[in-house]
XYZ file of C-alpha atoms in Angstrom:
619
model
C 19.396 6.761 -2.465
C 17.103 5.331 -5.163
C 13.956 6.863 -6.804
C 10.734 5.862 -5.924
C 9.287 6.395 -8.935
C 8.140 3.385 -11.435
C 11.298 2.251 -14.088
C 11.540 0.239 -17.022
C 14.991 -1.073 -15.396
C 14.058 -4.607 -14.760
C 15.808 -5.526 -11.451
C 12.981 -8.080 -10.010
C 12.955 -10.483 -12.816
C 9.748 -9.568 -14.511
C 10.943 -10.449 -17.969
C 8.529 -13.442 -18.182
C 5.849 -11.764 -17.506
C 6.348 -8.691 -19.952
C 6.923 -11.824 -22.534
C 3.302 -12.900 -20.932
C 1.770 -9.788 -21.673
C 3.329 -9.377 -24.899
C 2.054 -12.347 -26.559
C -1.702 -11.703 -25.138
C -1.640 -8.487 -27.229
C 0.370 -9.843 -30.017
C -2.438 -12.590 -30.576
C -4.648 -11.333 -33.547
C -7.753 -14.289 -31.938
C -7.537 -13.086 -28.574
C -8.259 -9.216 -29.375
C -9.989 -7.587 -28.516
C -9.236 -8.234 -24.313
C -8.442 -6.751 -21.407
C -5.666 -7.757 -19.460
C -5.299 -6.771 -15.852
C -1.754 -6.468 -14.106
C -2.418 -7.265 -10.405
C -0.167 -6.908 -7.718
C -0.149 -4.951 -3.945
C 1.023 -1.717 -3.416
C 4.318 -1.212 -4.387
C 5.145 -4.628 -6.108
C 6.169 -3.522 -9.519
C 2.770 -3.017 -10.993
C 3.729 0.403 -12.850
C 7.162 -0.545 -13.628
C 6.060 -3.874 -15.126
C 3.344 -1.936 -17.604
C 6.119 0.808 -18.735
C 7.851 -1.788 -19.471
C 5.577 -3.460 -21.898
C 4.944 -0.149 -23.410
C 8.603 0.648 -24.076
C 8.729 -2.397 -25.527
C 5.371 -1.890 -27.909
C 6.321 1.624 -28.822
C 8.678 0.452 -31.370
C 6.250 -1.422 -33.468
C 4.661 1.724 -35.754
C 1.684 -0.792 -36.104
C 0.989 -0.092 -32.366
C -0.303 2.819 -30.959
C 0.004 2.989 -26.951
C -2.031 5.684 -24.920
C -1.190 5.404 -21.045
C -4.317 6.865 -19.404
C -4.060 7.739 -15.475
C -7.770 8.245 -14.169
C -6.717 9.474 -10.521
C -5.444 12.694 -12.146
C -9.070 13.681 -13.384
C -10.389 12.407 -10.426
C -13.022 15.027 -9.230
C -12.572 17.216 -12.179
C -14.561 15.458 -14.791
C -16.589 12.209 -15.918
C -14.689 9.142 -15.504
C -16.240 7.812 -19.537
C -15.759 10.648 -20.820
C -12.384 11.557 -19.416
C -11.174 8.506 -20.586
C -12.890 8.672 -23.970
C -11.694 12.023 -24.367
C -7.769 11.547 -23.583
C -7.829 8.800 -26.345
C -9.007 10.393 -28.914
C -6.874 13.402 -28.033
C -3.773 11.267 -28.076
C -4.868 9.789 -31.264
C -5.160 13.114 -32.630
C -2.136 13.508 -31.540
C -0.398 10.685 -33.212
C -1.949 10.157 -36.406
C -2.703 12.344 -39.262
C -6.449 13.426 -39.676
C -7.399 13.606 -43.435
C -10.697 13.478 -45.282
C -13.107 11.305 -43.702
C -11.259 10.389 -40.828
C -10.907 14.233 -39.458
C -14.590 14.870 -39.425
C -15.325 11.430 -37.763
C -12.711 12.484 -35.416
C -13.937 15.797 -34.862
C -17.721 14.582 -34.594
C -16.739 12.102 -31.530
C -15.047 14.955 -29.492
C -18.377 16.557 -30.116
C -20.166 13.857 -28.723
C -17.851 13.268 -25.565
C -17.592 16.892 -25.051
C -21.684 16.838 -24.708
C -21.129 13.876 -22.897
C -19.493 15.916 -19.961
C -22.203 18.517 -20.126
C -24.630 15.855 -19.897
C -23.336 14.418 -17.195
C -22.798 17.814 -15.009
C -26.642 19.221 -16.421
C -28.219 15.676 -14.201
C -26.271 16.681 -11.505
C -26.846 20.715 -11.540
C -30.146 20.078 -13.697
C -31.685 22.644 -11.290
C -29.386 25.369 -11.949
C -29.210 24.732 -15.727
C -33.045 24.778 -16.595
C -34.144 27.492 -14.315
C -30.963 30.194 -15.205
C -29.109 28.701 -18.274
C -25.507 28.746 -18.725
C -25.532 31.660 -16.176
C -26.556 29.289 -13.654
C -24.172 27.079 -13.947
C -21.857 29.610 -12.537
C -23.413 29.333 -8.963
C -22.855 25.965 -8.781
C -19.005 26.396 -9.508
C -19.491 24.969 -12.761
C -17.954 27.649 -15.184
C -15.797 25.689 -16.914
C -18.380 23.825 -18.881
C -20.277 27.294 -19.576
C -18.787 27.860 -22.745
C -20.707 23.969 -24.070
C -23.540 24.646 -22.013
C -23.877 27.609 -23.959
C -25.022 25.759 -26.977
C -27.565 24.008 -24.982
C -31.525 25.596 -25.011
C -32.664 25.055 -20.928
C -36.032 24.422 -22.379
C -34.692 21.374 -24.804
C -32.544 20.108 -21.916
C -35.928 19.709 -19.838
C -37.471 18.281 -23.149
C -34.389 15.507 -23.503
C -34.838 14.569 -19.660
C -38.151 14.116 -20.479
C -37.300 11.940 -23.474
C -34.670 9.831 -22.389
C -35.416 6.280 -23.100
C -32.997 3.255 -22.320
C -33.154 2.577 -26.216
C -31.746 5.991 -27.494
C -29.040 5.346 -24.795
C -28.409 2.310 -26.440
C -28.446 3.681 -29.885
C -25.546 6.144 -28.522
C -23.626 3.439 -27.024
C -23.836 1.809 -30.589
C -23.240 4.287 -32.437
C -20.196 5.715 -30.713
C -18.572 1.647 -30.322
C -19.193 1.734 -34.889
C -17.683 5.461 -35.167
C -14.555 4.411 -32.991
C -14.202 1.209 -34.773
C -14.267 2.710 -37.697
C -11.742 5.742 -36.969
C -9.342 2.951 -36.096
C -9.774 1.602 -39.842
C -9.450 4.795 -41.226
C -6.456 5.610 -39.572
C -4.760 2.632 -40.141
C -3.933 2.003 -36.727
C -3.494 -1.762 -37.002
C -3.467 -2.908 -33.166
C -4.300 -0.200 -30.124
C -3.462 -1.183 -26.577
C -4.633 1.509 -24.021
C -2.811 1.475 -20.502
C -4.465 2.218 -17.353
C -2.501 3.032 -14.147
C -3.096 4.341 -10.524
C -7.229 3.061 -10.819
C -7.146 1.729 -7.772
C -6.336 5.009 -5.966
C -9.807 6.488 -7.465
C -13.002 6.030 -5.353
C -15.583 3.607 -6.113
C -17.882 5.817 -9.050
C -14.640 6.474 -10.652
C -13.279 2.854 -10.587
C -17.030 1.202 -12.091
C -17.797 4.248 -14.019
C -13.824 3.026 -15.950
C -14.500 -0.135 -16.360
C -17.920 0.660 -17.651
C -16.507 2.847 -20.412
C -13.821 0.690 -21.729
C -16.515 -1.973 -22.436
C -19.244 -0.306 -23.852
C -17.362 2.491 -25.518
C -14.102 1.388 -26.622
C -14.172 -2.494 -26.583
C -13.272 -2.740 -30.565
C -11.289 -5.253 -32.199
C -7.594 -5.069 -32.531
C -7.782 -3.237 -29.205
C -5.960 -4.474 -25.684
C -6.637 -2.698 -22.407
C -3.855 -3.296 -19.608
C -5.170 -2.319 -16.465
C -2.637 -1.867 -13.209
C -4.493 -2.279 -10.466
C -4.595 -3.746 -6.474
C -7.298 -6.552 -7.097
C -8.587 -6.672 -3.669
C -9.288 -2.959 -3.862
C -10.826 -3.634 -7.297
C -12.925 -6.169 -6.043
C -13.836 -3.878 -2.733
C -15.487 -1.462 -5.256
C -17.303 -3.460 -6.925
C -18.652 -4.953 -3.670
C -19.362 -1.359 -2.822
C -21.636 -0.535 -5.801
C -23.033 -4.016 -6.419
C -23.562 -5.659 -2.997
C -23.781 -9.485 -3.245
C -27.074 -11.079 -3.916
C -28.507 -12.380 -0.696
C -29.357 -16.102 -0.213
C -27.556 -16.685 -3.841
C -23.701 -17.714 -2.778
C -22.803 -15.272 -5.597
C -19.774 -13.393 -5.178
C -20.641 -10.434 -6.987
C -17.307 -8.697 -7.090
C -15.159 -11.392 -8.364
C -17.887 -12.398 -11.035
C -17.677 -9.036 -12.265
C -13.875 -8.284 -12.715
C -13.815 -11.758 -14.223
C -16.310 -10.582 -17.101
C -14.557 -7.438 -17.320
C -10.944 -8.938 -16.965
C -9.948 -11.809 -19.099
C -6.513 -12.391 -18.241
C -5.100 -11.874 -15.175
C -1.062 -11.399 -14.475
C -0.233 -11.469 -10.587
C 2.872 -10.177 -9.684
C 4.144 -12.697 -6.692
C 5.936 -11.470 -3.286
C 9.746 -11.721 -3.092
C 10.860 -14.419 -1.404
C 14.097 -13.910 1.095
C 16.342 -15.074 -1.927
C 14.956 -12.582 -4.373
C 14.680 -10.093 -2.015
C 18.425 -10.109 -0.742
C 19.203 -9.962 -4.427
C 16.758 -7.236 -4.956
C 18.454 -5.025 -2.586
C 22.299 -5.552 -3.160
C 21.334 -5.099 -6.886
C 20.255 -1.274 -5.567
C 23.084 -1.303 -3.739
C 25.231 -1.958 -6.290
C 23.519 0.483 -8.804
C 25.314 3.369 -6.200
C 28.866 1.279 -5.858
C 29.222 -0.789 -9.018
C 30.343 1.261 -12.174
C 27.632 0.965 -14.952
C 28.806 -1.203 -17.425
C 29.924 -3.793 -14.243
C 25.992 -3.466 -13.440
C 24.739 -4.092 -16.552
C 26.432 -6.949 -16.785
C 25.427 -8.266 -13.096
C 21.957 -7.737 -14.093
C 22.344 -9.926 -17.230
C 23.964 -12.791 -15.169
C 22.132 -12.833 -12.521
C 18.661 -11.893 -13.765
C 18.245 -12.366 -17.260
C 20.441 -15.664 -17.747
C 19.326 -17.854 -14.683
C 19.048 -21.772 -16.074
C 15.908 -23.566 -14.843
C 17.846 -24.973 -11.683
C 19.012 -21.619 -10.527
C 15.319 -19.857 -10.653
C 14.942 -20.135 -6.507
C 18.250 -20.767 -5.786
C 20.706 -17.669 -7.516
C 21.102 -14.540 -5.933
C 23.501 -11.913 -5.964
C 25.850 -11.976 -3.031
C 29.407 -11.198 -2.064
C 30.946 -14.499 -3.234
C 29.425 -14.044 -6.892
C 30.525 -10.295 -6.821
C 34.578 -10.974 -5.924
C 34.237 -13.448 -9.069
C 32.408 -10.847 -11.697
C 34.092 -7.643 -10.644
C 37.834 -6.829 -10.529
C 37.486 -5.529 -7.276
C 34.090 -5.542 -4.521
C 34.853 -1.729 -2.953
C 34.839 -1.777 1.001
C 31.061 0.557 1.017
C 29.572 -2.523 -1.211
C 30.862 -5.329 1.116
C 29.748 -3.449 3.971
C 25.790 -2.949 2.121
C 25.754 -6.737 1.295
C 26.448 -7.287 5.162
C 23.930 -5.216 6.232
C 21.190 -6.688 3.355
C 22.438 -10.117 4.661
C 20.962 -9.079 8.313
C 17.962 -6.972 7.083
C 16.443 -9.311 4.481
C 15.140 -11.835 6.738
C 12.838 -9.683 8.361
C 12.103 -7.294 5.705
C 10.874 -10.491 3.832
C 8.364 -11.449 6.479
C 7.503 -7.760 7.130
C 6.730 -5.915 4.430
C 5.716 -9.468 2.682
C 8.668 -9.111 0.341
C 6.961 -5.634 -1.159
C 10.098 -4.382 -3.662
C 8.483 -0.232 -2.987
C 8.503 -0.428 0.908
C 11.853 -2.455 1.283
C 13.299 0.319 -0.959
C 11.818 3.039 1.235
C 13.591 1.488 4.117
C 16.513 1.600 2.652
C 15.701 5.523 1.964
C 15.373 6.360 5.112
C 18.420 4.513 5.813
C 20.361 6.149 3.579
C 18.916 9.781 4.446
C 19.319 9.391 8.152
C 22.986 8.384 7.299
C 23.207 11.282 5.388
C 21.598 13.943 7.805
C 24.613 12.213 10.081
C 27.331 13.148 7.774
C 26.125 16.900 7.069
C 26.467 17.568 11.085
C 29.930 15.691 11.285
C 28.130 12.728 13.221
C 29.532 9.243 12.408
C 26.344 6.935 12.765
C 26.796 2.771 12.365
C 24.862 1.745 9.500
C 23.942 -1.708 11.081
C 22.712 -0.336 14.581
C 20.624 2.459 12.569
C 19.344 -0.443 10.822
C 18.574 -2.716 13.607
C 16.805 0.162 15.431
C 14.779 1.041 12.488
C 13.789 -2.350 11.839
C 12.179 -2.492 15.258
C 10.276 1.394 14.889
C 8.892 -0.032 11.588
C 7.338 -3.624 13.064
C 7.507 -2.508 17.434
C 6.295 1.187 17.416
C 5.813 1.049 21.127
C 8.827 -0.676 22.165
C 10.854 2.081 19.706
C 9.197 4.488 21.603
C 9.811 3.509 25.094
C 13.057 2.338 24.386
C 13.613 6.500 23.300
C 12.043 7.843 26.335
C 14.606 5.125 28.422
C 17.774 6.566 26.284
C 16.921 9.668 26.877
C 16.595 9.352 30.586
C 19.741 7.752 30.802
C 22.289 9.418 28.501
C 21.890 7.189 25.724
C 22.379 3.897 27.229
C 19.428 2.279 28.480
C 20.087 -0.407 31.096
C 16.417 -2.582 29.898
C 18.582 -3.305 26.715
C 21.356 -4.314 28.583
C 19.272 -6.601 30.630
C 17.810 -8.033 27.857
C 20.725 -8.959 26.181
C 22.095 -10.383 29.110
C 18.798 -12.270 30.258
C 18.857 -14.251 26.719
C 22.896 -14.932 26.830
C 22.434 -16.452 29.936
C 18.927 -18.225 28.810
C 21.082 -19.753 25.978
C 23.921 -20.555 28.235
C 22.256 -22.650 31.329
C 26.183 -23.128 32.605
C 27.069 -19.978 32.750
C 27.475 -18.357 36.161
C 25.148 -15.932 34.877
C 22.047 -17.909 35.081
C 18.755 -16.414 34.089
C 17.440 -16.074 37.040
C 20.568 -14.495 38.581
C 20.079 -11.033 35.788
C 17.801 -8.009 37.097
C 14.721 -8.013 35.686
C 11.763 -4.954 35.611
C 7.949 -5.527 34.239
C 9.092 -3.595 30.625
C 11.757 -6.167 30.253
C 9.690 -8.999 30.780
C 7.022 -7.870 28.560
C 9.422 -8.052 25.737
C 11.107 -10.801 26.615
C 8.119 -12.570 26.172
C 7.592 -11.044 22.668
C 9.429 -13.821 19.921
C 9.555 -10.788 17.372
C 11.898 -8.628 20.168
C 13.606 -11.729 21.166
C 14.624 -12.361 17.938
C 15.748 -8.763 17.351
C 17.744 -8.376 20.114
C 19.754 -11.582 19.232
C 20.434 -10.377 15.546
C 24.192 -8.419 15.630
C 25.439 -6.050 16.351
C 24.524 -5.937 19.916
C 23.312 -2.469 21.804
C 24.683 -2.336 25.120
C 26.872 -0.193 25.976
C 25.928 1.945 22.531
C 25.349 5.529 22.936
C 21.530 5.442 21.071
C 20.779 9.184 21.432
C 22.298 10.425 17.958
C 20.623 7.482 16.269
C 17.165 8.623 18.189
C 17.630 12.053 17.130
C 17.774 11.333 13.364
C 14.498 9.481 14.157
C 12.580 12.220 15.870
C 10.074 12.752 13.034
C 8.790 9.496 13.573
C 8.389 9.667 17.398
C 6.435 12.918 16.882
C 2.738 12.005 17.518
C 1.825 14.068 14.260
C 3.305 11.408 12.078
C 0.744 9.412 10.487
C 1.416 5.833 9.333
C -0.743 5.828 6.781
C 2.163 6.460 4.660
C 3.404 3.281 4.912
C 0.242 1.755 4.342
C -0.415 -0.871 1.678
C -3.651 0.104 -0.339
C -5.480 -3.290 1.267
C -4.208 -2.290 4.660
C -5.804 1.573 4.275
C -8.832 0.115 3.181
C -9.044 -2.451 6.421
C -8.308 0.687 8.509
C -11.195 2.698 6.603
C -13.870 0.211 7.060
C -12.659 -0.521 10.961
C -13.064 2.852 11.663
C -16.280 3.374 9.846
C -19.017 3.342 12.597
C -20.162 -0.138 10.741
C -20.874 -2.673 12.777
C -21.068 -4.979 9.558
C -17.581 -3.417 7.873
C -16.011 -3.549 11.716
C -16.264 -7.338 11.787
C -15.073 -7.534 7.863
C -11.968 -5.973 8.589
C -11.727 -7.869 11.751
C -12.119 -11.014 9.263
C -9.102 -9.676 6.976
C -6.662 -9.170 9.429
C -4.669 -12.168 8.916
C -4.017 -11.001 5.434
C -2.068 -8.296 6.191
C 1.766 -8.256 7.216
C 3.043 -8.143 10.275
C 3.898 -3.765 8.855
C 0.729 -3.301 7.919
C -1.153 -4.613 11.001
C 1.347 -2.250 13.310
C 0.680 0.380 11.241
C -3.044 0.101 11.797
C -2.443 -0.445 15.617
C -0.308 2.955 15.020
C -3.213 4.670 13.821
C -5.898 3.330 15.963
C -3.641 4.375 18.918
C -3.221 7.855 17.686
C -6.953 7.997 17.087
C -7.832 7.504 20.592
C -5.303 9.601 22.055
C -6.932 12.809 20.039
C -10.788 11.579 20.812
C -9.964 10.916 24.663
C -13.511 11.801 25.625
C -16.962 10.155 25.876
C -17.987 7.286 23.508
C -15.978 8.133 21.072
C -12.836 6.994 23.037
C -14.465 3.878 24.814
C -15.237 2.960 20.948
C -11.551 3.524 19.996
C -10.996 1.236 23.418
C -12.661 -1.545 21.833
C -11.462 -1.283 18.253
C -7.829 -1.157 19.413
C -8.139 -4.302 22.008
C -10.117 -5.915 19.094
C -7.379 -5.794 16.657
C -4.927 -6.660 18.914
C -7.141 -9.488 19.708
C -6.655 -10.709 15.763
C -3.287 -9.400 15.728
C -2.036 -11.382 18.869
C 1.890 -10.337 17.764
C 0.810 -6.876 19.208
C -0.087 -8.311 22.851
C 3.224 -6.821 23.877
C 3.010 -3.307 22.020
C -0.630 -2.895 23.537
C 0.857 -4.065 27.251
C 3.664 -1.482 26.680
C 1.348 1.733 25.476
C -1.362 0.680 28.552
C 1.236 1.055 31.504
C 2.215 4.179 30.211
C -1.174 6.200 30.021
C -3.125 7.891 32.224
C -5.932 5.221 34.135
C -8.288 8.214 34.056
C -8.732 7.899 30.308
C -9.276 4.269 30.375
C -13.394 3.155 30.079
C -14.388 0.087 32.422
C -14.472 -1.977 29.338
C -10.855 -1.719 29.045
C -10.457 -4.962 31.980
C -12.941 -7.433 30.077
C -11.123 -6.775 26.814
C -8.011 -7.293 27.849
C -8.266 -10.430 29.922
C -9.568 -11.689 26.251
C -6.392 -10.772 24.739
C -4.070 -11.881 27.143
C -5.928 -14.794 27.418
C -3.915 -18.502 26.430
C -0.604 -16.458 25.781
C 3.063 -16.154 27.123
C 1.423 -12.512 28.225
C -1.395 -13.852 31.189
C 0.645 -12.616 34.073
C 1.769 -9.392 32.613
C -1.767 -8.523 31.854
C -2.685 -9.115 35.195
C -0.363 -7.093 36.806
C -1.708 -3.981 34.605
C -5.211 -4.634 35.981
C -3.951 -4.880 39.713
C -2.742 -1.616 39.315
C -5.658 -0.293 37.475
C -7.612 -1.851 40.649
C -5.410 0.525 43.154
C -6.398 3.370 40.770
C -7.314 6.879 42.604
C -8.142 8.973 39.614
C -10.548 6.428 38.357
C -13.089 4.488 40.762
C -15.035 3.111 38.472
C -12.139 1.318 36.719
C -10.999 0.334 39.569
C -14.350 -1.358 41.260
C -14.575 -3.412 38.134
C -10.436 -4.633 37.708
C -10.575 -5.353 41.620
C -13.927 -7.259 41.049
C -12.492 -9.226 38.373
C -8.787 -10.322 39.820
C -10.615 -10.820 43.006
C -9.521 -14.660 43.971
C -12.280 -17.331 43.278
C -13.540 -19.004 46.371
């Protein structure tokens, strides 16, 4: 197994854009900037800035502070957080003599009665009618001991005087004194790191930004900021709104003013991505000089006509290694089935592909400990389809189980596309069994596809690979684990009560991959199963046949959950909405049949006057 944690270990080929970042900051005329890292969840984004900063810590010139606002979050001020934890680190770092220890020690003055400040607006009440004292009923003892310093009766006296000019004067003042510590220190260039911001919520995100540029903005100074730019941008939409009637796109003005140069990470293409993973793979096989040495070749020394094309594979191994071991050749077999789909799942995302592989390698593991030989390609295969087919993956358990491990739909199904791609065999298509599950997924390109990739299922005993799954089938797991930041911020807004954030999301569907968007479907699912009752569920109705609507890849997944629950706990609205999804696809018939048998329904009349109203034949 492999950490999950960010590495300065370059195995994605990021070494041109660490050179990209590098000569930003090392640029005297461009200082000082702010350069933001983007990237989605899980592409590199951490990994990529450690990487810079290993490489800057060895100039003594530089000082590097990595600052991580999502561990403050809720504690304190985001500006003064932030302004505090660099001056601490500079403390830190630097000898404080003379002139330069009292400036220092005057601005942790002023951002320590910054935080007061900020907490004495918010519990003003509490502060001016019982003092420090008061503060303690508002849970606010930890800034007692500052507060203490503070007369109530001049705090009501400095709310009362506040002007936008002595604000300014502060802002000015504190921008010289930093400035100025900088020169006094001797700290020739200062480049301040900023991870994990786009975890924080909105205030802390703006409130940030807001800091670095009217705080700390000095010259020699870089800010790198690590961030999801889409969730960025959705805060700033969220505390600026766009101007109406103006065609001004608020957010992405703002982040431009803010953020001068912008490095995007790009998605792994299949190539990259099969390399990706056999290079992890090798990290557990290969010994380490033998790796080090791949890495070089195949990463760091590609010429310009090998930058798509080179990847590490088995045929480049046997020539750079004395000897492949039989584990390795068997990995780069299994990456050589996996990658394809990975690639267009998970959008080629480096973090999720490597949690795949996690799980693989635990649930292989869990195997071993009970003495339980499990084939690493059908665990594979199987997990590939309860990642992107939740439904199917479930179903195809409850079959298994039901049938000692062997279901006969997968049987049929293999058999029904041999003999599709065979018209002269004896076995013709139409000669195979078929059931309404089977046809459903035959129907389904994704499943197809699947069930033609080796090695084949039937006649495989599935329960021991189920049971090393049963975490996932229990309804408790939530996929919001697996969630891309964009994709958990979709899901937020579609299941805000918004009419105007519904249809956004709606909008922003396509954007997601095919994991993410079955991992909302997931979710949406589970929600209506808990709120079964009332409005709430006929809501959660409509939101789920409304993604699938956008989503029409989950036509089959939404056919497969709707035959299996109860038709008492399905509103009216349920036949409307899903004649519009089944509407123009390979799914029209299958769709039907569900709302013929909601129209023979006992335990629910109402459903069934309106299904047998609408499949009634046209005259």
């Amino acid at each position: 197994m492999w950490s999950d944690n960010d590495t300065v270990i370059d195995l994605l080929d990021y070494q041109y854009l660490i050179s990209a970042t590098e000569n930003i900051i090392s640029n005297d005329t461009l200082l000082p900037c702010t350069i933001g890292i983007y990237g989605d969840w899980g592409s590199g984004k951490s990994s990529l800035m450690r990487m810079v900063e290993e490489s800057l810590r060895s100039d003594d010139k530089i000082l590097t502070i990595k600052f991580n606002g999502w561990l403050f979050e809720g504690y304190e001020d985001a500006k003064s957080v932030l302004m505090g934890t660099i001056l601490e680190e500079i403390g830190e770092n630097r000898t404080l003599k003379g002139d330069a220890k009292k400036l220092f020690s005057k601005m942790l003055k002023q951002v320590d009665y910054m935080k007061v400040a900020k907490s004495l607006v918010k519990h003003g009440i509490s502060f001016a009618a019982g003092g420090p004292a008061g503060l303690a009923i508002t849970g606010m003892g930890d800034l007692i001991s500052l507060a203490q310093k503070i007369n109530p009766q001049d705090y009501v006296k400095a709310e009362e005087d506040t002007s936008k000019e002595s604000l300014r004067m502060s802002i000015r003042k504190f921008h010289e004194d930093f400035s100025k510590l900088l020169q006094d220190l001797k700290i020739e260039k200062l480049v301040i790191f900023i991870d994990d911001l786009d975890r924080c919520n909105t205030d802390t995100v703006i409130d940030t930004l807001e800091a670095i540029k009217l705080f700390l903005y000095v010259p020699n100074s870089a800010f790198v900021i690590c961030a999801d730019e889409k969730i960025i941008e959705y805060a700033v939409r969220r505390r600026f709104p766009e101007i109406p009637g103006r065609g001004l796109e608020v957010a992405s003005a703002y982040l431009e003013k803010l953020i001068q140069f912008p490095i995007r990470l790009p998605r792994l293409n299949e190539t990259e991505l099969e390399t990706y993973i056999n290079l992890l793979f090798a990290q557990l096989y290969v010994e380490h000089t033998h790796f080090q040495k791949i890495c070089k070749e195949v990463i760091y020394e590609k010429s310009a006509e090998e930058l798509q094309s080179k990847k590490l594979d088995h045929d480049y191994l046997a020539k750079a290694l004395p000897s492949v071991s039989e584990e390795l050749q068997k990995a780069m077999l299994l990456t050589r089935q996996i990658t394809p789909i990975l690639t267009v799942g998970l959008d080629g995302n480096p973090r999720q592909s490597k949690r795949f592989m996690n799980m693989l390698m635990m649930r292989i593991g869990m195997a071993n400990s009970k003495k339980i030989e499990l084939e690493i390609r059908i665990l594979a295969k199987l997990m590939l389809l309860e990642y992107f087919k939740k439904e199917t993956f479930i179903k195809l358990h409850e079959y298994q189980a039901e049938q000692g491990g062997k279901p006969k739909e997968i049987r049929l199904l293999e058999a029904r596309l041999i003999a599709d791609k065979n018209k002269n065999s004896e076995n013709k298509i139409e000669t195979v069994s078929i059931i309404p599950e089977v046809e459903i997924w035959e129907k389904d390109d994704w499943i197809t596809q699947w069930v033609n990739t080796e090695p084949k299922l039937t006649d495989v005993d599935l329960g021991p690979y189920f049971y090393f799954s049963r975490d996932r089938l229990n309804s408790m797991y939530s996929t919001k684990q697996q969630m891309s930041s964009q994709a958990l911020t979709v899901y937020h807004d579609l299941v805000s009560g918004s009419d105007v954030y519904e249809k956004k999301s709606l909008q922003e569907a396509s954007s997601l991959s095919p994991s993410d968007s079955s991992s909302i479907f997931e979710e949406l699912k589970e929600k209506l199963l808990q709120e079964s009752n009332g409005s709430a569920s006929t809501q959660n109705f409509k939101l789920l046949f409304g993604w699938t609507n956008v989503r029409k890849e989950l036509t089959s997944q939404l056919l497969t959950f709707l035959k299996g629950i109860p038709h008492e706990t399905i509103p009216t609205l349920a036949v409307t909405e899903l004649l519009k999804v089944i509407k123009g696809t390979a799914f029209e018939k299958d769709g039907t049949d569900i709302i013929k048998e909601w129209a023979q329904s006992e335990s629910n009349k109402d459903l069934s006057k309106i299904a047998s109203n609408r499949i009634k034949p046209k005259k």
